[in-house]
Coordinates of C-alpha atoms in Angstrom, one line a residue:
Chain A
M1057 CA 0.0 0.0 0.0
V1058 CA 1.0 3.5 -0.7
P1059 CA 1.4 5.3 2.7
P1060 CA -1.5 7.7 3.5
L1061 CA -1.1 11.4 2.9
Q1062 CA 1.0 12.9 5.6
M1063 CA -1.2 15.4 7.5
P1064 CA 0.8 18.4 8.6
Q1065 CA 0.9 19.0 12.3
L1066 CA -1.5 21.8 13.3
P1067 CA -2.2 22.8 16.8
P1068 CA -6.0 22.4 17.4
E1069 CA -6.5 26.0 18.6
A1070 CA -5.1 27.2 15.2
L1071 CA -7.6 25.3 13.1
P1072 CA -10.5 27.9 13.2
A1073 CA -8.0 30.7 12.5
L1074 CA -6.5 28.8 9.5
K1075 CA -10.0 28.0 8.1
D1076 CA -11.1 31.6 8.4
L1077 CA -8.0 32.8 6.5
L1078 CA -8.5 30.2 3.8
Y1079 CA -12.2 31.1 3.4
R1080 CA -11.4 34.8 3.1
M1081 CA -8.8 34.0 0.4
A1082 CA -10.9 31.4 -1.5
D1083 CA -14.0 33.6 -1.5
D1084 CA -12.1 36.6 -2.7
A1085 CA -10.6 34.6 -5.5
L1086 CA -13.9 33.0 -6.5
I1087 CA -15.9 36.3 -6.5
I1088 CA -13.3 38.4 -8.3
G1089 CA -12.9 35.5 -10.8
H1090 CA -16.6 35.6 -11.5
R1091 CA -16.6 39.3 -11.9
H1092 CA -13.6 39.2 -14.3
S1093 CA -15.3 36.5 -16.3
E1094 CA -18.2 38.9 -16.9
W1095 CA -15.8 40.7 -19.3
T1096 CA -15.6 37.6 -21.5
G1097 CA -17.1 38.7 -24.9
L1098 CA -17.4 42.3 -23.8
G1099 CA -13.8 43.5 -23.4
P1100 CA -12.9 46.8 -25.2
I1101 CA -10.4 45.0 -27.4
L1102 CA -9.8 41.3 -28.1
E1103 CA -6.5 41.2 -26.1
E1104 CA -8.2 42.6 -23.1
D1105 CA -11.1 40.3 -23.4
I1106 CA -8.7 37.4 -23.3
A1107 CA -6.6 39.0 -20.5
F1108 CA -9.6 39.3 -18.1
S1109 CA -10.9 35.9 -19.1
S1110 CA -7.5 34.3 -18.5
I1111 CA -7.1 36.1 -15.1
A1112 CA -10.6 34.9 -14.2
Q1113 CA -9.6 31.3 -15.0
D1114 CA -6.5 31.7 -12.8
K1115 CA -8.5 33.1 -9.9
I1116 CA -11.1 30.4 -10.0
G1117 CA -8.2 27.9 -10.1
H1118 CA -6.8 29.5 -7.0
A1119 CA -10.2 29.4 -5.3
Y1120 CA -10.5 25.7 -6.1
A1121 CA -7.1 24.9 -4.7
L1122 CA -8.0 26.8 -1.5
Y1123 CA -11.4 25.1 -1.1
R1124 CA -9.5 21.8 -1.6
L1125 CA -7.2 22.7 1.3
L1126 CA -10.3 23.5 3.4
H1127 CA -11.8 20.2 2.4
E1128 CA -8.7 18.4 3.7
L1129 CA -9.4 20.3 7.0
G1130 CA -12.9 18.9 7.2
E1131 CA -14.9 21.5 5.3
P1132 CA -17.3 20.6 2.5
E1133 CA -16.1 19.6 -1.0
P1134 CA -14.9 22.5 -3.2
D1135 CA -18.1 22.6 -5.4
H1136 CA -20.3 22.7 -2.3
A1137 CA -18.2 25.3 -0.6
A1138 CA -18.4 27.5 -3.8
F1139 CA -22.0 26.9 -4.8
M1140 CA -24.1 26.0 -1.8
R1141 CA -23.5 28.8 0.6
D1142 CA -25.4 32.1 0.7
A1143 CA -24.0 35.6 1.1
P1144 CA -23.8 35.7 5.0
Q1145 CA -21.6 32.6 4.9
F1146 CA -19.1 34.2 2.5
R1147 CA -16.0 35.9 3.8
C1148 CA -15.0 38.0 0.8
C1149 CA -14.3 41.7 1.0
H1150 CA -16.7 44.3 -0.6
L1151 CA -14.1 45.2 -3.2
V1152 CA -14.6 42.0 -5.1
E1153 CA -18.4 42.1 -4.9
Y1154 CA -18.9 45.4 -6.7
P1155 CA -20.2 45.2 -10.3
N1156 CA -17.6 45.7 -13.0
G1157 CA -18.9 49.2 -13.8
G1158 CA -16.7 50.6 -16.6
Y1159 CA -13.3 49.4 -17.7
D1160 CA -11.7 52.1 -15.5
F1161 CA -13.1 50.7 -12.2
S1162 CA -12.4 47.1 -13.3
L1163 CA -8.8 47.9 -14.0
M1164 CA -8.3 49.9 -10.8
R1165 CA -9.8 47.2 -8.7
H1166 CA -7.7 44.6 -10.5
L1167 CA -4.5 46.5 -9.6
L1168 CA -5.5 47.2 -6.0
F1169 CA -6.6 43.6 -5.4
D1170 CA -3.7 41.8 -7.2
L1171 CA -1.0 43.9 -5.5
A1172 CA -2.5 42.7 -2.2
E1173 CA -2.7 39.1 -3.5
Q1174 CA 0.9 39.3 -4.6
W1175 CA 2.0 40.3 -1.1
R1176 CA -0.3 37.9 0.7
Y1177 CA 1.0 34.9 -1.2
H1178 CA 4.6 36.2 -0.8
L1179 CA 4.1 36.3 3.0
L1180 CA 2.5 32.9 2.9
E1181 CA 5.4 31.3 1.2
R1182 CA 6.9 31.2 4.7
S1183 CA 3.8 29.9 6.4
S1184 CA 4.2 27.2 8.9
Y1185 CA 1.3 25.4 7.3
E1186 CA 3.2 23.6 4.6
P1187 CA 0.3 22.9 2.1
L1188 CA -0.5 26.6 2.1
A1189 CA 3.2 27.6 1.7
Q1190 CA 3.5 25.3 -1.3
L1191 CA 0.4 26.6 -3.0
A1192 CA 1.6 30.2 -2.3
H1193 CA 4.8 29.6 -4.0
K1194 CA 3.0 28.3 -7.1
V1195 CA 0.4 31.0 -7.2
R1196 CA 2.8 33.9 -6.8
G1197 CA 4.4 33.2 -10.2
E1198 CA 0.9 33.5 -11.8
I1199 CA 0.0 36.7 -9.9
K1200 CA 3.1 38.4 -11.3
Y1201 CA 1.3 38.4 -14.6
H1202 CA -1.8 39.8 -13.1
V1203 CA 0.0 42.7 -11.5
F1204 CA 2.1 43.3 -14.6
H1205 CA -1.1 43.6 -16.7
A1206 CA -2.9 45.8 -14.2
T1207 CA 0.1 48.1 -13.7
Q1208 CA 0.7 48.5 -17.4
W1209 CA -2.9 49.7 -18.0
V1210 CA -3.4 51.9 -15.0
V1211 CA -0.1 53.7 -15.8
H1212 CA -1.0 53.9 -19.5
L1213 CA -4.5 55.3 -19.0
G1214 CA -3.5 57.5 -16.1
A1215 CA -0.3 59.1 -17.5
Q1216 CA -0.1 58.4 -21.2
G1217 CA -3.7 58.5 -22.3
T1218 CA -6.1 61.4 -22.8
E1219 CA -7.5 64.0 -20.3
E1220 CA -10.6 61.8 -20.1
S1221 CA -8.8 58.6 -19.4
H1222 CA -6.7 60.3 -16.7
E1223 CA -9.8 61.7 -15.1
R1224 CA -11.7 58.4 -15.2
M1225 CA -8.8 56.6 -13.6
Q1226 CA -8.6 59.2 -10.9
R1227 CA -12.3 58.8 -10.2
A1228 CA -12.0 55.0 -10.2
L1229 CA -9.1 55.3 -7.7
L1230 CA -11.2 57.4 -5.3
Q1231 CA -14.1 54.9 -5.6
A1232 CA -12.0 51.8 -5.2
L1233 CA -9.5 52.8 -2.5
P1234 CA -11.9 52.6 0.5
L1235 CA -13.2 49.3 -0.8
A1236 CA -9.7 48.0 -1.2
L1237 CA -8.8 48.9 2.4
G1238 CA -11.6 46.4 3.3
I1239 CA -9.3 43.6 2.1
F1240 CA -7.3 44.1 5.3
E1241 CA -10.2 44.0 7.7
P1242 CA -8.6 42.4 10.8
S1243 CA -10.0 39.2 12.1
E1244 CA -10.3 37.9 15.6
Y1245 CA -7.5 35.5 14.8
E1246 CA -4.7 37.9 13.9
E1247 CA -2.6 37.1 17.0
L1248 CA -3.2 33.4 16.7
L1249 CA -2.2 33.3 13.1
A1250 CA 0.9 35.3 13.7
G1251 CA 1.8 33.4 16.9
H1252 CA 1.7 30.1 15.0
A1253 CA 3.6 31.6 12.1
I1254 CA 0.8 30.8 9.7
F1255 CA 0.3 34.4 8.5
P1256 CA 1.9 37.6 9.8
G1257 CA -1.5 39.4 9.7
E1258 CA -3.6 41.9 7.8
R1259 CA -1.8 45.0 9.2
V1260 CA 1.6 43.8 8.0
L1261 CA 0.0 43.0 4.6
Q1262 CA -1.6 46.4 4.3
S1263 CA 1.6 48.3 5.0
H1264 CA 3.5 46.3 2.3
W1265 CA 0.7 46.9 -0.1
W1266 CA 0.5 50.6 0.5
E1267 CA 4.3 51.1 0.1
T1268 CA 4.3 49.3 -3.3
L1269 CA 1.1 50.9 -4.5
L1270 CA 2.2 54.5 -4.1
P1271 CA 5.0 54.5 -6.6
I1272 CA 2.7 52.9 -9.2
L1273 CA 0.0 55.5 -8.7
E1274 CA 2.7 58.2 -8.9
R1275 CA 3.8 56.8 -12.3
A1276 CA 0.2 56.9 -13.3
Q1277 CA 0.1 60.6 -12.2
L1278 CA -2.9 60.0 -9.9
Q1279 CA -3.5 61.9 -6.8
V1280 CA -3.7 59.7 -3.7
P1281 CA -5.8 60.9 -0.8
P1282 CA -4.2 60.6 2.7
L1283 CA -4.8 57.2 4.1
E1284 CA -6.3 58.6 7.4
T1285 CA -9.1 60.4 5.4
L1286 CA -10.4 57.1 4.0
T1287 CA -13.0 54.9 5.7
P1288 CA -12.3 51.2 5.0
A1289 CA -15.2 49.2 3.8
Y1290 CA -15.3 46.6 6.5
G1291 CA -17.9 43.9 7.2
G1292 CA -17.2 41.4 4.4
R1293 CA -14.9 39.3 6.5
R1294 CA -17.8 38.9 9.1
G1295 CA -20.4 38.0 6.5
Q1296 CA -21.9 41.5 6.1
H1297 CA -21.9 42.2 2.4
T1298 CA -23.0 44.7 -0.1
E1299 CA -26.3 44.4 -2.0
Y1300 CA -24.4 43.1 -5.0
L1301 CA -23.2 39.7 -3.6
Q1302 CA -26.4 37.7 -3.3
P1303 CA -27.6 38.4 -6.9
L1304 CA -24.1 37.4 -8.1
L1305 CA -24.3 34.1 -6.1
D1306 CA -27.9 33.5 -7.4
E1307 CA -26.7 33.7 -10.9
M1308 CA -23.4 31.8 -10.4
T1309 CA -25.0 28.9 -8.5
E1310 CA -28.2 28.6 -10.5
V1311 CA -27.2 25.6 -12.6
F1312 CA -25.4 23.8 -9.8
R1313 CA -28.2 24.1 -7.4
S1314 CA -30.8 22.8 -9.9
D1315 CA -29.2 19.4 -9.3
P1316 CA -26.3 19.4 -6.8
T1317 CA -25.7 15.6 -7.2
A1318 CA -25.3 15.8 -11.0
Q1319 CA -22.1 14.4 -12.5
W1320 CA -20.4 16.9 -14.8
Chain B
M963 CA 6.3 -7.6 -12.2
V964 CA 5.8 -3.9 -12.8
T965 CA 8.9 -1.7 -12.4
E966 CA 9.1 2.1 -12.0
Q967 CA 10.6 2.2 -15.5
H968 CA 7.4 0.6 -16.9
I969 CA 5.4 3.3 -15.3
W970 CA 7.6 6.1 -16.7
Q971 CA 7.3 4.5 -20.1
E972 CA 3.5 4.7 -19.9
L973 CA 3.6 8.2 -18.6
A974 CA 5.7 9.3 -21.6
Q975 CA 2.8 8.3 -23.8
V976 CA 0.4 10.7 -22.0
T977 CA 0.2 14.0 -23.9
D978 CA -0.9 17.5 -23.0
P979 CA -4.4 17.8 -24.6
E980 CA -3.7 21.5 -25.3
I981 CA -0.3 20.8 -27.0
P982 CA -0.6 17.2 -28.2
T983 CA 3.0 16.9 -29.4
L984 CA 4.2 17.2 -25.8
S985 CA 4.2 14.4 -23.3
I986 CA 3.7 15.1 -19.7
T987 CA 7.2 13.7 -18.9
D988 CA 8.7 16.2 -21.4
M989 CA 6.8 18.9 -19.7
G990 CA 8.1 18.0 -16.3
I991 CA 4.5 17.6 -15.0
V992 CA 5.3 14.3 -13.2
A993 CA 6.7 15.2 -9.8
A994 CA 7.0 11.7 -8.4
V995 CA 6.2 8.0 -9.1
E996 CA 5.8 6.0 -5.9
L997 CA 5.6 2.3 -6.3
D998 CA 5.1 0.2 -3.2
A999 CA 7.6 -2.6 -2.2
Q1000 CA 5.2 -5.3 -3.5
R1001 CA 4.8 -3.4 -6.8
R1002 CA 1.1 -3.7 -6.6
S1003 CA 0.1 -0.1 -5.9
V1004 CA 1.4 3.1 -7.4
C1005 CA 0.9 6.8 -6.7
V1006 CA 1.7 9.3 -9.4
K1007 CA 2.1 12.9 -8.3
I1008 CA 1.6 15.6 -10.9
T1009 CA 2.4 19.3 -10.6
P1010 CA 0.2 21.4 -12.8
T1011 CA 1.7 24.1 -15.1
F1012 CA -1.0 26.6 -13.8
V1013 CA -3.2 26.0 -10.7
G1014 CA -6.3 26.6 -12.9
C1015 CA -5.1 24.4 -15.8
P1016 CA -8.3 22.9 -17.1
A1017 CA -6.3 20.0 -18.8
I1018 CA -5.2 18.6 -15.4
E1019 CA -8.4 16.4 -15.0
L1020 CA -8.0 15.0 -18.5
I1021 CA -4.3 14.2 -17.8
R1022 CA -5.2 12.6 -14.5
R1023 CA -7.8 10.3 -16.2
E1024 CA -5.4 9.4 -19.0
I1025 CA -2.7 8.4 -16.5
E1026 CA -5.2 6.2 -14.6
L1027 CA -6.5 4.6 -17.8
R1028 CA -2.9 3.8 -19.0
L1029 CA -1.6 2.5 -15.7
M1030 CA -4.7 0.4 -15.0
R1031 CA -3.7 -1.8 -18.0
L1032 CA -0.6 -2.8 -16.1
P1033 CA -0.8 -5.6 -13.5
L1034 CA -1.4 -3.2 -10.6
Q1035 CA -4.0 -3.4 -7.9
E1036 CA -4.2 0.3 -7.1
V1037 CA -3.4 3.4 -9.2
R1038 CA -3.7 6.8 -7.6
V1039 CA -3.0 10.2 -9.2
E1040 CA -2.5 13.2 -6.9
V1041 CA -2.1 16.8 -7.7
T1042 CA 0.7 18.4 -5.8
Y1043 CA 2.5 21.8 -5.7
D1044 CA 5.6 20.3 -4.3
P1045 CA 7.7 21.1 -6.2
P1046 CA 5.8 23.9 -7.8
W1047 CA 5.9 23.5 -11.6
N1048 CA 8.1 26.2 -13.3
S1049 CA 9.0 26.6 -17.0
N1050 CA 12.6 25.4 -16.3
R1051 CA 11.1 21.9 -15.9
L1052 CA 10.5 21.7 -19.7
S1053 CA 13.1 19.3 -21.1
P1054 CA 15.4 20.2 -24.0
R1055 CA 13.2 17.8 -26.1
A1056 CA 10.1 19.7 -25.1
R1057 CA 11.6 23.0 -26.2
E1058 CA 12.5 21.6 -29.6
L1059 CA 9.0 20.1 -30.0
L1060 CA 7.4 23.4 -29.0
R1061 CA 9.5 25.3 -31.6
N1062 CA 8.5 22.8 -34.3
F1063 CA 4.9 23.2 -33.3
G1064 CA 5.2 27.0 -33.8
I1065 CA 5.4 28.0 -30.1
A1066 CA 8.5 29.7 -28.8
P1067 CA 9.8 28.0 -25.7
P1068 CA 10.3 30.1 -22.5
P1069 CA 13.7 31.4 -21.7
E1070 CA 15.5 29.5 -19.0
Y1071 CA 16.4 31.4 -15.8
T1072 CA 18.3 30.6 -12.6
G1073 CA 16.6 30.0 -9.3
T1074 CA 12.9 29.2 -8.9
D1075 CA 11.4 32.6 -9.1
F1076 CA 11.3 34.0 -12.7
P1077 CA 12.3 37.7 -13.1
L1078 CA 9.6 39.8 -14.6
Q1079 CA 12.2 41.6 -16.8
L1080 CA 12.2 38.4 -18.9
L1081 CA 8.9 39.5 -20.3
Q1082 CA 10.5 42.5 -21.9
E1083 CA 13.3 40.6 -23.6
A1084 CA 12.9 39.7 -27.2
V1085 CA 11.8 36.1 -27.8
P1086 CA 13.2 34.5 -31.0
C1087 CA 10.4 33.9 -33.5
P1088 CA 9.7 30.2 -33.9
Y1089 CA 8.9 30.7 -37.6
C1090 CA 11.8 32.7 -38.9
G1091 CA 14.2 32.8 -36.0
G1092 CA 14.2 36.6 -36.0
T1093 CA 14.7 38.5 -32.8
N1094 CA 13.0 41.7 -33.8
T1095 CA 10.0 40.7 -31.8
V1096 CA 7.8 42.2 -29.1
L1097 CA 5.4 40.9 -26.4
Q1098 CA 1.9 41.8 -27.4
T1099 CA 0.1 40.4 -24.4
P1100 CA 1.0 37.9 -21.7
F1101 CA -2.5 36.3 -22.1
G1102 CA -3.0 34.0 -25.0
P1103 CA -5.3 31.1 -26.1
T1104 CA -4.4 29.0 -23.0
L1105 CA -3.2 30.0 -19.5
C1106 CA 0.3 28.9 -20.3
R1107 CA 0.8 30.9 -23.6
A1108 CA 1.6 34.5 -24.4
L1109 CA 1.3 36.4 -27.7
H1110 CA 4.2 38.0 -29.4
Y1111 CA 4.7 39.8 -32.8
C1112 CA 7.7 39.3 -35.1
Y1113 CA 8.7 42.4 -37.1
D1114 CA 11.0 40.3 -39.3
C1115 CA 8.4 37.9 -40.8
R1116 CA 5.4 40.1 -39.7
Q1117 CA 3.5 37.3 -38.0
T1118 CA 2.0 36.9 -34.5
F1119 CA 3.3 33.9 -32.7
E1120 CA 2.7 32.2 -29.4
Q1121 CA 5.2 31.6 -26.6
F1122 CA 5.0 29.1 -23.8
K1123 CA 5.2 31.6 -20.9
P1124 CA 8.0 31.7 -18.4
V1125 CA 6.6 31.0 -15.0

């Protein structure tokens, strides 16, 4: 017999903290992936249509891998985690729930989100929870492409486009920034996660993100409001969502819920 | 009696459904073959090129079908990210096959973390060999391919992305 899968050592008190972290990440990836996929067939040019569709596919792949880790920790199967829960059970941030709006908002959200993802996975490469550290190493290579794409377009439209494109990117930034700060909504498990070296915490993540974001926005010639004047859109990590999430879930899960036992 | 070599020979027949000239062994997708001491049970670990690669389920099924023809009692295929796949795992043969198929192979790099500057370097055109080329978009027809343009032969070509 092949020896059974080695289950990593995890102190029991760290389990709820780890699951909470994984659900936040998986739900963020699933919902932003769904939003990005809404550009399929509608992108302003063919290359951009393909870019958003490819990024969507990556994100949903990341969500699947994270739900699989959760399943190994005793949670439902990935398809059930993704398709059988309603909004209050989701742990995603408000940023990913918002409708795509125009290409300006979609691109700005893409930059703000993926820069945070890049840092989150970078920090997780050193996680004491080995399966997550391995996944993080793999995912980070993919997210480099996402950040590359977002940065290129935000800088292009902000600094090298027209007056209108600049103005629209500026407006998108002001709309998306408070939502993006909601990514870093602290959880009740921050100390536990840091103490067990699973994840250093949302505050650490946010400061890395901010430091890397500012030079990009400067290259894009966008004005950044002082951080202390912004009110972060918190609530998503506790299951309090915007009015946009449940309709998205209704649409996304309609086929699956019509027969959850169907074999695809 | 099944040997590890038999298993590798079978695995070399499994191809990537998205690039059918490439076998999964050429691509470096097989991370490990674990045959038990009695040689009755095998576990094959595969490391996907991209986490969201839609071909991975097809590849997994194809491996199972092939290995179940061998006198084995148990065949398992597991997806792993240890080691994480990177484009340096493509064999020299895979690179040659890709070029012949019209897809530029990714540049090799040192370490396990590809430098983003690689994307800005000209990739030799698989059609004419010209180096007067430019990256059009890092997102192509599949997750693992980027689109480039060759100013020498004035054609768009695909590249297997460095990752």
